[in-house]
Amino acid sequence: MYSRRDALAMETDHTGIDTSERHKYSEPKHLGNLNFDNTYSRLPEIFFQEIAPKPVSNPKLVRLNTNLAKELGMDPSTVETRDLDILAGNAAPLESKQIAMVYAGHQFGNWVPRLGDGRAVLLGEVIDTSGARRDIQLKGSGPTLFSRMGDGRASVGPVIREYLVSEGMAALQIPTTRSLAIVTTGELIARERMEPGAILTRVASSHIRVGTFQYFYGQRDDEAIRLLADYSINRHYPNAGENSNPYVEFLRSVVEKTAELISSWMLVGFIHGVMNTDNSSIAGETIDYGPCAFMDAFDANKVFSSIDTGGRYAYNQQPAIGLWNLSRFAETLLGIIDSDKEQATAKAREVLETYWQTFEEHFHFGLCQKIGLEHNEENLSLAFQLLDFMSETKADFTNTFRNLPKLITAPEAFNAETDNKLKLSDKFSDWSAKWTAKIAGEVKSVDEALGNMNKINPLFIPRNHQIQRVIDFAIEAEDYEPLEQIFSAVTNPFGENPQLKHLSEPPKPEEEIKQTFCGT
């Protein structure tokens, strides 16, 4: 069925350039010491468009993630002199087959039958120093078949946001795609304002999405779905392949990973912003940082995204949307789970019904950990009471949890650090006395318990107003020193650092960022 060359790879993009011509613009060269493999591009051509990035005029490396470069097996000292052309899309890595992946998706609940990488090119896969297979992708690398009349570019603002937030998430030990490098292109991009163009080098365990499966489900192509499922199982969930029904076990694995991921978001006050099915990774990683944000003042209904006018992806809606997305994923697998549709539906529903239990186990355990206590019903109730007080007083989510130990060690410092907001709640003093007594009575060592709280409650998160400051300096002055400061803070989120203490502070009223934007 797929031995032919599919028409998808023969089209021209909206620039009018035949995609085969893109490959004539540059000579292949090595990217560091990396050896590229291309297992995804060995799938049939209906899964992607083969296309090279569109060259840029004046590339400049403004930020390299040296630790990540070392994890990949690169020599950071030679990247700028030897590898800049590849990171800018002006040259292709040797042994790389560059592709844009096709997928579909539900965007704010609305079905779109074909989306795909509209501004990204997958260079290929490498095996890192730990033996893990990882995708290397350029984001903002020019138009593809899937650009839908967009320019295929990225501006420096969203690239900086994704770089800081994704690396901050990694430091918080939350599964995520990673950011290797920021390269400016020497060109201006029109968004809310004219901004310098930029390319992000993104690293992921893969870029396969719920929407990837949905594309072939929309085509009613169970053969392609089976190929994609077999590939995904082999790459991400090899244990599922040993099950009597590997596709049921595959679904179970994705459900579990997604439930755990979203519970992790909730525990740090993270709001993804666009939880469309095309932004939902089957590998259980946070992917596609657009109008994302961490909450300052706690508000369970908080929305940042400028396009989420109905609050579909509000903070407290994320768990339910996770299940909704997984239900769409399960639909795509029914034809390969069982030839009997009723049997397939029953098997898939049984797996989906485990979602809430998995989510709640991780979220409730994590909430109790955040207040230094073991997970039981009484302690969980105490944690939820604290959230209620925080909501009533608009207390800062991150700083409240971080400073809880000071209720015992330095009560006046707690009041000062939390801006006295919780002190205004009449009920909070009773809560404080009850929590303090539980810490004293239930833990083996108070000092150890309080120390453990500081290992899971971050001091530093990528705060919206600070990210915006970095972006403004980059656009208006080409000054990336503020980026370096925030990167240092958010990649060491649990450690005290007096020199960066100001980066733990919530925004003043005039600094508050009330909306974030996709940047497309």
XYZ file of N, CA, C and O in Angstrom, residues 276-373:
392
model
N -4.352 21.251 23.118
C -4.967 20.610 21.957
C -4.374 19.213 21.785
O -3.263 18.931 22.245
N -5.088 18.335 21.095
C -4.571 16.968 20.931
C -3.286 16.940 20.121
O -2.470 16.036 20.278
N -3.065 17.930 19.258
C -1.812 17.972 18.505
C -0.658 18.457 19.372
O 0.506 18.388 18.956
N -0.952 18.942 20.583
C 0.089 19.352 21.528
C 0.208 18.370 22.687
O 0.719 18.723 23.739
N -0.272 17.148 22.478
C -0.264 16.130 23.514
C 0.642 14.985 23.076
O 0.335 14.254 22.138
N 1.780 14.819 23.770
C 2.781 13.824 23.404
C 2.387 12.447 23.915
O 1.971 12.299 25.067
N 2.560 11.421 23.081
C 2.281 10.060 23.539
C 3.427 9.537 24.407
O 3.297 8.490 25.043
N 4.530 10.263 24.472
C 5.658 9.872 25.318
C 5.522 10.401 26.739
O 6.367 10.119 27.582
N 4.468 11.171 27.012
C 4.275 11.702 28.355
C 5.177 12.864 28.689
O 5.479 13.102 29.855
N 5.594 13.620 27.681
C 6.422 14.807 27.897
C 5.596 16.069 27.657
O 4.704 16.086 26.812
N 5.918 17.132 28.384
C 5.344 18.437 28.096
C 5.915 18.918 26.768
O 7.139 18.939 26.584
N 5.045 19.288 25.854
C 5.497 19.679 24.516
C 4.727 20.913 24.059
O 3.607 21.164 24.496
N 5.357 21.701 23.202
C 4.738 22.873 22.569
C 4.373 23.949 23.583
O 3.213 24.182 23.899
N 5.415 24.619 24.064
C 5.240 25.720 25.005
C 4.867 26.977 24.226
O 5.721 27.634 23.644
N 3.588 27.302 24.218
C 3.138 28.524 23.572
C 2.781 29.559 24.630
O 3.654 30.128 25.276
N 1.477 29.770 24.860
C 1.063 30.765 25.867
C 1.051 30.176 27.273
O 0.132 30.408 28.055
N 2.050 29.411 27.595
C 2.134 28.741 28.892
C 2.548 29.736 29.974
O 3.079 30.807 29.677
N 2.307 29.370 31.225
C 2.689 30.248 32.327
C 2.614 29.496 33.639
O 1.868 28.525 33.775
N 3.391 29.959 34.614
C 3.250 29.541 35.998
C 2.422 30.597 36.730
O 2.645 31.795 36.561
N 1.494 30.142 37.555
C 0.688 31.073 38.337
C 1.544 31.819 39.350
O 2.478 31.263 39.911
N 1.170 33.068 39.592
C 1.691 33.801 40.745
C 0.652 33.629 41.862
O 0.714 32.669 42.604
N -0.295 34.542 41.978
C -1.362 34.390 42.965
C -2.210 33.175 42.605
O -2.574 32.984 41.442
N -2.545 32.379 43.620
C -3.281 31.146 43.345
C -4.727 31.446 42.954
O -5.450 32.147 43.649
N -5.112 30.907 41.804
C -6.479 31.030 41.299
C -6.758 29.773 40.496
O -6.186 29.572 39.426
N -7.635 28.917 41.010
C -7.894 27.631 40.362
C -8.469 27.793 38.964
O -8.347 26.898 38.128
N -9.080 28.924 38.683
C -9.686 29.166 37.369
C -8.773 29.954 36.437
O -9.210 30.418 35.385
N -7.523 30.083 36.791
C -6.626 30.987 36.071
C -6.411 30.563 34.623
O -6.171 29.394 34.313
N -6.502 31.542 33.731
C -6.227 31.380 32.304
C -5.259 32.483 31.907
O -5.428 33.634 32.307
N -4.238 32.144 31.124
C -3.322 33.150 30.597
C -3.475 33.337 29.086
O -3.355 34.440 28.578
N -3.706 32.267 28.369
C -3.684 32.319 26.907
C -4.688 33.319 26.359
O -5.880 33.278 26.692
N -4.225 34.171 25.474
C -5.085 35.196 24.882
C -6.180 34.599 24.007
O -7.212 35.239 23.780
N -5.970 33.374 23.515
C -6.967 32.770 22.635
C -7.908 31.821 23.382
O -8.875 31.327 22.806
N -7.657 31.588 24.674
C -8.529 30.695 25.449
C -9.614 31.522 26.132
O -9.685 31.608 27.359
N -10.482 32.095 25.330
C -11.489 33.018 25.868
C -12.549 32.318 26.700
O -13.194 32.937 27.540
N -12.744 31.019 26.492
C -13.744 30.279 27.249
C -13.201 29.548 28.449
O -13.954 28.890 29.182
N -11.899 29.616 28.688
C -11.299 28.947 29.826
C -11.222 27.439 29.695
O -11.125 26.726 30.699
N -11.215 26.936 28.452
C -11.149 25.490 28.250
C -9.903 24.884 28.886
O -9.954 23.775 29.438
N -8.785 25.614 28.824
C -7.522 25.083 29.324
C -7.054 25.799 30.591
O -5.851 25.932 30.837
N -8.012 26.254 31.405
C -7.686 26.861 32.689
C -6.953 25.857 33.577
O -7.026 24.636 33.359
N -6.291 26.374 34.606
C -5.518 25.521 35.516
C -6.333 24.325 35.992
O -5.902 23.174 35.883
N -7.539 24.568 36.506
C -8.313 23.474 37.097
C -9.013 22.589 36.067
O -9.608 21.570 36.426
N -8.945 22.954 34.793
C -9.536 22.136 33.735
C -8.541 21.157 33.132
O -8.921 20.252 32.383
N -7.266 21.316 33.451
C -6.237 20.510 32.787
C -6.399 19.005 33.013
O -6.255 18.225 32.055
N -6.712 18.536 34.218
C -6.881 17.091 34.381
C -8.005 16.522 33.512
O -7.830 15.458 32.894
N -9.136 17.204 33.454
C -10.252 16.715 32.648
C -9.918 16.752 31.159
O -10.280 15.840 30.406
N -9.215 17.782 30.726
C -8.821 17.861 29.319
C -7.821 16.765 28.989
O -7.837 16.198 27.887
N -6.972 16.416 29.937
C -6.058 15.299 29.711
C -6.814 14.028 29.382
O -6.448 13.294 28.448
N -7.878 13.754 30.118
C -8.690 12.560 29.840
C -9.413 12.697 28.512
O -9.522 11.724 27.763
N -9.895 13.884 28.201
C -10.570 14.108 26.914
C -9.620 13.793 25.756
O -9.980 13.102 24.803
N -8.395 14.289 25.856
C -7.404 14.018 24.810
C -7.093 12.530 24.709
O -6.952 11.979 23.610
N -6.977 11.868 25.855
C -6.711 10.430 25.845
C -7.867 9.644 25.251
O -7.660 8.600 24.601
N -9.077 10.129 25.445
C -10.237 9.468 24.837
C -10.176 9.558 23.317
O -10.525 8.605 22.611
N -9.711 10.700 22.804
C -9.543 10.838 21.349
C -8.424 9.896 20.857
O -8.508 9.325 19.782
N -7.387 9.742 21.676
C -6.318 8.810 21.331
C -6.841 7.385 21.289
O -6.559 6.621 20.355
N -7.624 7.022 22.299
C -8.180 5.665 22.349
C -9.039 5.373 21.117
O -9.010 4.249 20.586
N -9.782 6.358 20.657
C -10.611 6.175 19.458
C -9.781 5.725 18.261
O -10.203 4.884 17.471
N -8.581 6.278 18.160
C -7.759 5.959 16.990
C -7.273 4.519 17.013
O -6.940 3.959 15.963
N -7.213 3.923 18.204
C -6.659 2.570 18.345
C -7.715 1.471 18.277
O -7.358 0.286 18.244
N -8.996 1.833 18.268
C -10.048 0.815 18.368
C -9.932 -0.241 17.274
O -10.116 -1.433 17.522
N -9.619 0.194 16.060
C -9.564 -0.739 14.934
C -8.450 -1.754 15.028
O -8.516 -2.809 14.381
N -7.425 -1.468 15.826
C -6.318 -2.434 15.975
C -6.351 -3.138 17.331
O -5.659 -4.130 17.527
N -7.151 -2.614 18.277
C -7.287 -3.283 19.570
C -8.073 -4.575 19.426
O -7.725 -5.615 19.999
N -9.150 -4.515 18.637
C -9.994 -5.702 18.448
C -10.829 -5.495 17.201
O -11.309 -4.378 16.953
N -10.999 -6.551 16.416
C -11.797 -6.454 15.193
C -13.272 -6.260 15.507
O -14.028 -5.750 14.673
N -13.694 -6.658 16.704
C -15.059 -6.441 17.160
C -15.120 -5.062 17.821
O -14.493 -4.832 18.861
N -15.875 -4.134 17.236
C -15.879 -2.753 17.708
C -16.360 -2.640 19.152
O -15.798 -1.872 19.947
N -17.370 -3.415 19.513
C -17.872 -3.350 20.887
C -16.823 -3.851 21.875
O -16.639 -3.266 22.951
N -16.138 -4.925 21.516
C -15.080 -5.440 22.377
C -13.933 -4.433 22.492
O -13.386 -4.210 23.583
N -13.568 -3.832 21.363
C -12.488 -2.839 21.376
C -12.856 -1.656 22.258
O -12.029 -1.170 23.052
N -14.098 -1.188 22.140
C -14.552 -0.045 22.936
C -14.536 -0.378 24.420
O -14.107 0.439 25.252
N -14.996 -1.580 24.763
C -15.011 -1.994 26.170
C -13.601 -2.061 26.737
O -13.347 -1.625 27.873
N -12.659 -2.592 25.970
C -11.275 -2.691 26.432
C -10.646 -1.305 26.609
O -9.923 -1.063 27.589
N -10.920 -0.424 25.663
C -10.364 0.931 25.759
C -10.983 1.684 26.929
O -10.276 2.388 27.678
N -12.297 1.546 27.106
C -12.962 2.243 28.204
C -12.421 1.773 29.557
O -12.217 2.585 30.462
N -12.148 0.497 29.686
C -11.608 -0.036 30.934
C -10.266 0.617 31.277
O -9.984 0.920 32.437
N -9.449 0.843 30.251
C -8.163 1.503 30.479
C -8.365 2.972 30.839
O -7.751 3.486 31.786
N -9.227 3.661 30.107
C -9.458 5.082 30.369
C -9.991 5.320 31.773
O -9.721 6.362 32.384
N -10.723 4.358 32.290
C -11.293 4.511 33.625
C -10.234 4.465 34.722
O -10.527 4.785 35.875
N -9.014 4.104 34.383
C -7.930 4.127 35.374
C -7.298 5.511 35.502
O -6.487 5.745 36.405
N -7.660 6.415 34.594
C -6.995 7.722 34.539
C -7.136 8.494 35.847
O -6.142 8.960 36.423
N -8.369 8.636 36.328
C -8.572 9.489 37.505
C -7.879 8.926 38.735
O -7.337 9.674 39.550
N -7.891 7.617 38.872
C -7.218 7.030 40.021
C -5.717 7.322 39.979
O -5.114 7.699 40.987
N -5.120 7.176 38.788
C -3.685 7.457 38.658
C -3.399 8.925 38.928
O -2.461 9.269 39.666
N -4.210 9.803 38.332
C -4.004 11.237 38.541
C -4.107 11.589 40.020
O -3.238 12.280 40.581
N -5.177 11.143 40.659
C -5.403 11.526 42.047
C -4.344 10.946 42.979
O -3.924 11.606 43.936
N -3.914 9.714 42.715
C -2.855 9.136 43.542
C -1.615 10.015 43.527
O -1.019 10.317 44.569
N -1.213 10.455 42.339
C 0.001 11.268 42.223
C -0.216 12.685 42.735
O 0.642 13.242 43.428
N -1.358 13.266 42.423
C -1.623 14.642 42.847
C -1.798 14.712 44.365
O -1.216 15.583 45.028
N -2.556 13.809 44.933
C -2.787 13.838 46.372
C -1.522 13.518 47.159
O -1.231 14.165 48.174
N -0.768 12.543 46.683
C 0.515 12.238 47.333
C 1.426 13.461 47.277
O 2.075 13.822 48.271
N 1.472 14.121 46.120
C 2.326 15.289 45.955
C 1.902 16.454 46.826
O 2.753 17.171 47.383
N 0.578 16.673 46.990
C 0.106 17.762 47.843
C 0.529 17.541 49.288
O 0.947 18.479 49.977
N 0.401 16.302 49.755
C 0.825 16.008 51.130
C 2.331 16.209 51.286
O 2.794 16.734 52.315
N 3.084 15.801 50.278
C 4.535 16.028 50.315
C 4.856 17.515 50.417
O 5.780 17.918 51.125
N 4.093 18.345 49.708
C 4.366 19.772 49.680
C 4.181 20.413 51.062
O 4.766 21.460 51.340
N 3.356 19.791 51.926
C 3.220 20.336 53.273
C 3.970 19.467 54.290
O 3.771 19.589 55.497
N 4.834 18.587 53.792
C 5.750 17.852 54.663
C 5.165 16.684 55.411
O 5.769 16.203 56.378
N 3.985 16.180 54.975
C 3.308 15.121 55.706
C 3.070 13.909 54.830
O 3.068 14.003 53.599
